[in-house]
Coordinates of N, CA and C in Angstrom, one line a residue:
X1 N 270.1 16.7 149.8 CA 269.3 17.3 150.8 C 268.0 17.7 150.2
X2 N 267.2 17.3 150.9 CA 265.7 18.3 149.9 C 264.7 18.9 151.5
X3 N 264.2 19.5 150.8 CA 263.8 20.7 151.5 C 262.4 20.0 152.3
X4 N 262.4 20.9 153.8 CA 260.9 20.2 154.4 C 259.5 20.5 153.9
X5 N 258.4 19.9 154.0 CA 257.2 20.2 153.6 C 256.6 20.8 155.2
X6 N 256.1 22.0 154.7 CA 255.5 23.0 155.8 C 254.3 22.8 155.6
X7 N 254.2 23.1 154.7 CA 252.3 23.7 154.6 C 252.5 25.1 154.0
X8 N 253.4 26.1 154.5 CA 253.9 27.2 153.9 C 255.0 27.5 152.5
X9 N 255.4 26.2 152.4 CA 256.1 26.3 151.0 C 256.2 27.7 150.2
X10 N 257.3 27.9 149.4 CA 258.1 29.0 149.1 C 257.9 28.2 148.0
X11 N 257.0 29.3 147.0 CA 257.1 28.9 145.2 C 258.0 29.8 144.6
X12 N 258.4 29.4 143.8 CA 259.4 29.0 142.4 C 259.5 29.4 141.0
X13 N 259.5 30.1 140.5 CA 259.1 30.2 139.2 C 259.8 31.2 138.6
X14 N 259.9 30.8 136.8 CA 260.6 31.8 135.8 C 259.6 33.0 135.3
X15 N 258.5 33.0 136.3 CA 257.7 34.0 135.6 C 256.4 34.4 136.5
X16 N 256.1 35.4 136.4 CA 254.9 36.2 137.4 C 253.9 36.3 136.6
X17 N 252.9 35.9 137.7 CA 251.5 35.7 136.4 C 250.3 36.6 137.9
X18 N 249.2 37.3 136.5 CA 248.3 38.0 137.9 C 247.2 36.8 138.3
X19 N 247.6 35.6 137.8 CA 246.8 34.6 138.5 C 247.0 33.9 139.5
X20 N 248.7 33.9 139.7 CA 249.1 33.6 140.7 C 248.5 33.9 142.1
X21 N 247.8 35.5 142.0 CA 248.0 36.5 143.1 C 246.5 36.0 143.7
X22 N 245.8 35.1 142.5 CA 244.1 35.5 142.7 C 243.5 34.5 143.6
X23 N 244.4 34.2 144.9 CA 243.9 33.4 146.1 C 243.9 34.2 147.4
X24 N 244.4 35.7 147.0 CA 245.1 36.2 148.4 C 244.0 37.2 149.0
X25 N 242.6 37.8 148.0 CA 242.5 39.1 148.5 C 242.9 40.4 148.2
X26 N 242.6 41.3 149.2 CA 243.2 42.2 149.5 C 244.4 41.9 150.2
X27 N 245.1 43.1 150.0 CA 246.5 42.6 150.6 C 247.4 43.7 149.9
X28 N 248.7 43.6 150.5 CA 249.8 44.3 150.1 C 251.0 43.6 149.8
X29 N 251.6 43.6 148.5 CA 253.1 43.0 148.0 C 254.0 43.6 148.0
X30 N 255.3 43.4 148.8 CA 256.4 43.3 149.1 C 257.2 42.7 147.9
X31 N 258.3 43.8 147.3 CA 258.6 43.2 146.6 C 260.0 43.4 146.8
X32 N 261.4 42.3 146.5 CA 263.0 42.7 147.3 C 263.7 41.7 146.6
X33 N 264.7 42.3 146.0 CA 266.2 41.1 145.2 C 266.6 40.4 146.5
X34 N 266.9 39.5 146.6 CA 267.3 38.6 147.5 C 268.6 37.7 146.6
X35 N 269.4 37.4 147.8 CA 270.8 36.6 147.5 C 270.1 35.1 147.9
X36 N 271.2 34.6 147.1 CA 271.1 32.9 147.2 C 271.4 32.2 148.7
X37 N 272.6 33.4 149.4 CA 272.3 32.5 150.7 C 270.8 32.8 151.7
X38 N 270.1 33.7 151.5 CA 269.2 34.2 152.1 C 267.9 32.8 151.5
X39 N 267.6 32.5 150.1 CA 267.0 31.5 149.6 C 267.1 30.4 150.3
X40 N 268.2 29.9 150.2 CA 268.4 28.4 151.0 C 268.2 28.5 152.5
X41 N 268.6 29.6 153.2 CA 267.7 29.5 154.3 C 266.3 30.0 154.4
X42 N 265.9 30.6 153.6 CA 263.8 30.5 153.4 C 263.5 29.3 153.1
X43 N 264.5 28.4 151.9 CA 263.9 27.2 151.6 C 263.8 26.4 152.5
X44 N 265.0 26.2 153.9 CA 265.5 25.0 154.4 C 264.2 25.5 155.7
X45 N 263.8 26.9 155.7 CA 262.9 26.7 156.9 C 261.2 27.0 156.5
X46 N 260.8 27.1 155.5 CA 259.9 26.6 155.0 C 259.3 25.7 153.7
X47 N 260.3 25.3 152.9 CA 259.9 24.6 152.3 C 259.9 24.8 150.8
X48 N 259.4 24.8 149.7 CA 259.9 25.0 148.3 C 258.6 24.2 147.1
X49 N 258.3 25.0 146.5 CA 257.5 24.3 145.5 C 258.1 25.2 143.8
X50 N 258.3 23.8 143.0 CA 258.7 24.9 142.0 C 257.7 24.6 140.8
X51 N 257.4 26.0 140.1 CA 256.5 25.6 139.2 C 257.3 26.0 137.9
X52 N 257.5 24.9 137.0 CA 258.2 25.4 135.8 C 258.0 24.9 134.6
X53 N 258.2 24.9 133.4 CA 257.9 24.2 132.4 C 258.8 22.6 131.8
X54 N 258.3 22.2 131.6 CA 258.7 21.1 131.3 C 260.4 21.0 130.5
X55 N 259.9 22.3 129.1 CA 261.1 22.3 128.5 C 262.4 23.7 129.3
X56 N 262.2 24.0 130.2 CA 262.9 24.7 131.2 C 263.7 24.1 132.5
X57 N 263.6 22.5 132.4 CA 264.4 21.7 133.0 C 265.9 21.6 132.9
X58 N 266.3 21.9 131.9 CA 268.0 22.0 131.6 C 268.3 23.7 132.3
X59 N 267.6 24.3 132.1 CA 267.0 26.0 132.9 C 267.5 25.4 134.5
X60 N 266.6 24.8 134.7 CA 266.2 24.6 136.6 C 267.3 24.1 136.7
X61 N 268.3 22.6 136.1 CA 269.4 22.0 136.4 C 270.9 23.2 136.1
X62 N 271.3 23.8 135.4 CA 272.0 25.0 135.7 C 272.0 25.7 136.5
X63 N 270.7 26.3 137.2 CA 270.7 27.2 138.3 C 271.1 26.3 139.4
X64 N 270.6 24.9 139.7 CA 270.8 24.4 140.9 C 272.4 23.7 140.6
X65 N 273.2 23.8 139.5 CA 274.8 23.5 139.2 C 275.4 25.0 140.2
X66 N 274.8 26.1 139.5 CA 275.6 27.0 139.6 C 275.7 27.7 141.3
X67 N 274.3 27.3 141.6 CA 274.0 28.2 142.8 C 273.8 27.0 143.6
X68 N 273.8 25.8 143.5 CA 273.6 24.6 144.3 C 272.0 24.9 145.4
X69 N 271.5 25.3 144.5 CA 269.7 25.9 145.4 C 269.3 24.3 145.7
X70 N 269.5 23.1 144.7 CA 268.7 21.9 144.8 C 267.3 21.9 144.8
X71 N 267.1 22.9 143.8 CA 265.5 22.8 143.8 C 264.8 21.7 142.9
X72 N 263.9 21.0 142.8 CA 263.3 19.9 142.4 C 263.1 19.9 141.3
X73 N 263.3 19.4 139.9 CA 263.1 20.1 138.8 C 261.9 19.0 138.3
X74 N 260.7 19.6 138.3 CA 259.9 19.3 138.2 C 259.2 18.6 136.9
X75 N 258.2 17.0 137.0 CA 257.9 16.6 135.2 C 257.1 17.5 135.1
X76 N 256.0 18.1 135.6 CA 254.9 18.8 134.7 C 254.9 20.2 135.3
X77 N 254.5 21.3 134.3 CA 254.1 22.8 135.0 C 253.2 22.5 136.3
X78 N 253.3 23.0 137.7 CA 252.8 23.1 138.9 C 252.0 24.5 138.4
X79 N 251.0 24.6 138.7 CA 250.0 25.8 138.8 C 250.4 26.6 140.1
X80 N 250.6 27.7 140.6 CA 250.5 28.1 141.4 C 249.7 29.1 142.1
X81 N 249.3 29.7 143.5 CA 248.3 30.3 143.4 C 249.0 30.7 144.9
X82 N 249.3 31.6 144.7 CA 249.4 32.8 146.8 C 248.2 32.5 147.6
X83 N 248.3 32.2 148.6 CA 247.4 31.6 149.7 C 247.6 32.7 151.2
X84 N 246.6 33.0 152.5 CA 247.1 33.3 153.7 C 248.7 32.3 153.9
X85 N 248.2 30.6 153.5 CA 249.6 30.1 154.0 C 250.7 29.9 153.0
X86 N 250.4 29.8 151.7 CA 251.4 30.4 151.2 C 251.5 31.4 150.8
X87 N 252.5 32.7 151.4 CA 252.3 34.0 150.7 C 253.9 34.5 150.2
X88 N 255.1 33.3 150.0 CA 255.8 33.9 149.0 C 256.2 33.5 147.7
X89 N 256.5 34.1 147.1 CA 256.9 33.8 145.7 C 258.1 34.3 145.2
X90 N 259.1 33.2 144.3 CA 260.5 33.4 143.9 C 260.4 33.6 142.8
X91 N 260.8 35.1 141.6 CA 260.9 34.6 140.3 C 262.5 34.6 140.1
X92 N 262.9 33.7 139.4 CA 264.2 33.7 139.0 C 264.0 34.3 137.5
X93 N 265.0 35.7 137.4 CA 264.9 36.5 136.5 C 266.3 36.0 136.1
X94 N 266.2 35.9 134.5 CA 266.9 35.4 133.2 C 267.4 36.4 132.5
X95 N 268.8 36.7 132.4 CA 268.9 38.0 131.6 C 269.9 37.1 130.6
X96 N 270.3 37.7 129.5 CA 271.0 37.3 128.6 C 270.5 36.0 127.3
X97 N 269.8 35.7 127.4 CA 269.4 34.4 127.0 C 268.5 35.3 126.0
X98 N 268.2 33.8 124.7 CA 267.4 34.5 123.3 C 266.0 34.0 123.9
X99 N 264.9 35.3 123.8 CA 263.5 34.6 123.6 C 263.0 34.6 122.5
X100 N 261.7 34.2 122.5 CA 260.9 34.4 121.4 C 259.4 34.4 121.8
X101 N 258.8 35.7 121.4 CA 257.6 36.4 121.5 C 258.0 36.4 123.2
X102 N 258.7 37.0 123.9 CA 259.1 36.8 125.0 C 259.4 36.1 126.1
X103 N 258.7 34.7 125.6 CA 259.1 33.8 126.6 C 260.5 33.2 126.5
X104 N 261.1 32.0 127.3 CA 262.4 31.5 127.1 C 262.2 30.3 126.2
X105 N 263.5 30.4 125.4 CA 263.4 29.4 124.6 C 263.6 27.7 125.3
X106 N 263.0 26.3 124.6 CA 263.3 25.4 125.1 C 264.4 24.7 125.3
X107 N 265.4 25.1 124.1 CA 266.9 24.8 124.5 C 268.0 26.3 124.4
X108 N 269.2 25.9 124.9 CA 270.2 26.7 124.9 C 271.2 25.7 124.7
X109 N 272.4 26.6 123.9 CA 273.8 25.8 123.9 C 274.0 26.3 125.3
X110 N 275.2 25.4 125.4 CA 276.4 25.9 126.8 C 277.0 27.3 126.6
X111 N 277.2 27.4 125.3 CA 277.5 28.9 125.5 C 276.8 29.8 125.8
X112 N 275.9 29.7 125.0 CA 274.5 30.8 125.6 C 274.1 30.9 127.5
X113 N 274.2 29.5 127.5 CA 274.0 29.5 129.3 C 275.0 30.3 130.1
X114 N 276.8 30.1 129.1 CA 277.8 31.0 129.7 C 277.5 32.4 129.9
X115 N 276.8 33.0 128.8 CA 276.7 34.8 129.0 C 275.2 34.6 129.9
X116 N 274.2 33.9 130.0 CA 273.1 34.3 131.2 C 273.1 34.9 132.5
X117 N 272.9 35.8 133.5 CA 273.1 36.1 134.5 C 271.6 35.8 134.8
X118 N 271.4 35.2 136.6 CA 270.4 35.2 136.9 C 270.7 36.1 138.2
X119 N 268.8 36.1 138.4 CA 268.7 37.0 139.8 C 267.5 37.4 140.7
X120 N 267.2 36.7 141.8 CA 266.3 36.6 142.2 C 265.7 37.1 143.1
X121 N 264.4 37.4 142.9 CA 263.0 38.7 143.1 C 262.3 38.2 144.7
X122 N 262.2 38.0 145.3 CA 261.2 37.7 146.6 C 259.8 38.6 146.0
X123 N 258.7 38.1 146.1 CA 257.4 38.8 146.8 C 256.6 37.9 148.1
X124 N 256.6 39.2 148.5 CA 255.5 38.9 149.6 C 254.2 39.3 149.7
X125 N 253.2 38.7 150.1 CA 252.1 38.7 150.2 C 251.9 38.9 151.7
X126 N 251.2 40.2 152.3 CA 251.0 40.6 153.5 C 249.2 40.3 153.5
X127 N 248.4 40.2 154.8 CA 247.0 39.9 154.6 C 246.6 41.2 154.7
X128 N 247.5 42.3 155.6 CA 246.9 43.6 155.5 C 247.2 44.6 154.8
X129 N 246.0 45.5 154.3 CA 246.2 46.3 152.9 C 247.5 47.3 153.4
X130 N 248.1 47.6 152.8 CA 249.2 48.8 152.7 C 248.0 50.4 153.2
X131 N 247.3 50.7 152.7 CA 246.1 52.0 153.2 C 245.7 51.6 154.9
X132 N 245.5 50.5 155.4 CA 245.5 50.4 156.7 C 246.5 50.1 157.3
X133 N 247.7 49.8 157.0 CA 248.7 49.7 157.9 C 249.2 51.1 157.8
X134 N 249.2 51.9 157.0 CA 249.5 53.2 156.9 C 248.6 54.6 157.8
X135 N 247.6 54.1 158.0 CA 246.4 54.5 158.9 C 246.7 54.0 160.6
X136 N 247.3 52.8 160.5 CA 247.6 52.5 162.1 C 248.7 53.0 162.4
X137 N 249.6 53.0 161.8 CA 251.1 53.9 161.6 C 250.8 55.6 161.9
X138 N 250.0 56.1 161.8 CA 249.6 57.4 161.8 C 249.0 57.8 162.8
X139 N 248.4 56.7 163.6 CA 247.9 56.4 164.8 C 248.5 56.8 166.1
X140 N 249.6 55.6 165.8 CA 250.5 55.5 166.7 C 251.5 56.6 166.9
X141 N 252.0 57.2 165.8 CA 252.8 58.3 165.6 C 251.7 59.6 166.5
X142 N 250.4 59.9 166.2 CA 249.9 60.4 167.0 C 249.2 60.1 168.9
X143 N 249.5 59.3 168.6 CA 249.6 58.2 170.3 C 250.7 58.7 170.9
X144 N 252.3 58.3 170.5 CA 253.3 58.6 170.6 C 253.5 60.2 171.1
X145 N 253.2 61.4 170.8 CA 253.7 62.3 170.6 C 252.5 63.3 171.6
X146 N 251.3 62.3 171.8 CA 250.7 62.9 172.9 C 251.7 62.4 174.4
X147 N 251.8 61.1 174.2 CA 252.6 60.4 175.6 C 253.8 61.1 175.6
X148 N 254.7 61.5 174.6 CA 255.8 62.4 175.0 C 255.3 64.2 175.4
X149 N 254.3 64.3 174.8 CA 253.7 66.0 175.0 C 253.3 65.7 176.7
X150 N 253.2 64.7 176.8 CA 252.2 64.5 179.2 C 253.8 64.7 179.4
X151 N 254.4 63.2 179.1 CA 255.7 63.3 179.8 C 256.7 64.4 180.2
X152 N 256.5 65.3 179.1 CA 257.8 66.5 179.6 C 257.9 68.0 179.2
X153 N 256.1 67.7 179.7 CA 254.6 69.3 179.9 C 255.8 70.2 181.3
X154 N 255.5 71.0 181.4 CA 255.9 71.7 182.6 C 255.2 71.9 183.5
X155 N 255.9 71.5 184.6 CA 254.2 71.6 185.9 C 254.8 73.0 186.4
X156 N 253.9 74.2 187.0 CA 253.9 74.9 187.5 C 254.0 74.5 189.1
X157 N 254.9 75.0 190.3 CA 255.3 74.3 191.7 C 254.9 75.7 192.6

């Protein structure tokens, strides 16, 4: 099965970079652990781009063994960049595994892959700032509470 091409594509990646972010603007990020059945239905209804490193292919092919995600394991690093139309991003977080100078190493035995746990981060990229949606929110709460203060005023008869 492989995933449709939207235009809105869901990227992919072992790692968060602040360059990713520098297509969006202003804006507000949403950030949430998400489960693997919740992924495959984001993927299967928008679409999937993965950006990864070359020597992190045996990486990509374990995750899609273990969790059957079927994500594309890509020949070259894909650049990626948050857009209005694309505005989410998947990091698959790696725990257990040896780095060096922090990044992941290019190979692993099978054993090492044995103790790995993975787990995976959603961000969202909203177009409106978190300070104005908190400002319309405050609005409304005061909108609200005049329309309840008319509704059940006491009329004098």
């Amino acid at each position: 099965m492989s995933y449709p091409q939207t235009g809105k594509e869901v990227f992919v990646s072992f790692s968060l970079s602040n360059t990713m972010f520098s297509g969006i603007g202003k804006g507000t990020i949403t950030r949430e652990e998400v489960s693997v059945d919740y992924l495959k239905e984001l993927f299967e209804k928008y679409g999937v781009i993965v950006s990864a490193k070359p020597e992190q292919r045996k990486l990509l092919k374990e995750i899609n063994e273990i969790y059957d995600l079927k994500l594309e394991i890509p020949e070259n690093l894909k650049i990626i960049h948050l857009s209005e139309k694309n505005r989410r991003l998947v990091v698959i977080s790696v725990q257990g595994l040896k780095r060096f100078n922090g990044s992941l190493l290019p190979q692993y035995t099978e054993e090492e892959f044995q103790e790995a746990t993975f787990s995976f981060v959603k961000y969202y990229v909203q177009s409106r700032h978190y300070d104005d949606l908190v400002a319309e929110n405050a609005k409304l709460k005061r909108d609200l509470e005049v329309e309840i203060a008319w509704r059940t005023r006491e009329c004098d008869i």
